């Protein structure tokens, strides 16, 4: 039942969005609208996903943990739509331009990195793969904490001057990471043991 | 000559877009939005958590019809009026594209005072009536290229900037022209709140070199689509410099000052590595965060209608203005 509600809540806005978009119902710049809508949507669902564990723990509602995978996959789905909208409607299949933008624009580089991480988490989400991966599965899926920081960075670097909204998202991300600060700290230490800190990783100690 | 006569027959672009039809459709869609996914999604505007505050639908505002000489027929597809007046960067009325239409609704532009002074022999002050009467009004269909890589084609009504400056009779010392937007935090919520105004130090200021200002393309608009400017488009008078990025075309001007020093300009102050003083449209010089090689032209229709087209040097007005920058390195003076 809960999963049915999640499906409806995730898919209905998209039906609305694309119906309006193709019928010129989204204001003067429907292209930017669909890009922002799916991008913010992915980030919203990601934050909701990160709320699940603390809520389940605090209210002792263990069954909630079962919806994390579904929500996580919707994060990936919205993020894919976000990129697809950018490629199809904004760049209009100008692949050289896409490649140039990924390399030259830091906010797009960061966004693509987050999307690739989400891809890795998504393809390893089936139960069979999870079982086969053993303890490594959890290690891999801890990367979601990095993803949320990358996505917030992608957001704040993409805006022209008004950074209020991305800062609010950063604040929410930090609150959610604070709930698992021990785990996040282990994640950082694990990282430090195996690799020299690189770009982007340096930001994680703040969490 | 025959062509010109045909052009006059084709003058009624303002009939192409029937404002009331567009307005009705918009409000209808808004209401549908509320009935359907509206509870979650709010009205058409930039997607974001602040949408909760932006749900009001704009009322139809009666704008004065202007008397003017119509422009010659133009083969370019005009951006429909409802898009021109609902997609605005005017941070004084909020940083979201759709906010200015809502926030500028009660904007009072009459009475108004526009002063032309500084290094001139005959300083001028124009009141609201004179903005429409002092100089004969004409229509100009210009491409507007935003630095954010979208563009529109808009029929403006107004008069050449040079005509007004000539009336003030600049002295030989005048080398630059500085412009200033109204500062009125009570009317312009973006000026009273850092959060709404995008962190800009108001009032908004802009500037041109005097030879740029005297170029026949530089234009002061008091209307669009045959009617007085709506608040969100820079009522009652705004600058249009079509070969430069849109942020140079300062809105709701109260002061034009002739000076001998290069005047400060708002976006250049805010981010000097991203926005220069000249800000000529130039596909060869990227903005640090996006390519300027191409743009999306906002026209009629939905998601599939906005075509990506190549951006032209000086926004396609090189024949008229390239000579102004003959010996300049435009990569340095971006």
Short mmCIF file of C-alpha atoms in Angstrom, two decimals, chain B residues 2 20-21 32 38-39 61 63 75 89 125 148 159 188 277 291-292 301 316:
data_model
loop_
_atom_site.label_atom_id
_atom_site.label_comp_id
_atom_site.label_asym_id
_atom_site.label_seq_id
_atom_site.Cartn_x
_atom_site.Cartn_y
_atom_site.Cartn_z
CA UNK B 2 6.35 48.83 -52.99
CA UNK B 20 -7.13 38.82 -23.44
CA UNK B 21 -7.16 35.38 -25.03
CA UNK B 32 -6.58 23.54 -13.75
CA UNK B 38 -1.92 21.96 -7.88
CA UNK B 39 -2.01 21.10 -4.23
CA UNK B 61 -3.83 45.35 -16.47
CA UNK B 63 -2.05 49.45 -20.57
CA UNK B 75 10.38 37.70 -41.37
CA UNK B 89 14.78 39.11 -15.28
CA UNK B 125 13.68 66.51 -16.89
CA UNK B 148 21.63 33.05 -19.86
CA UNK B 159 12.64 56.48 -29.68
CA UNK B 188 10.25 47.19 -5.40
CA UNK B 277 31.33 46.53 -18.98
CA UNK B 291 28.54 28.30 -23.49
CA UNK B 292 27.52 31.39 -25.44
CA UNK B 301 4.50 26.75 -28.46
CA UNK B 316 23.45 39.68 -35.61
#
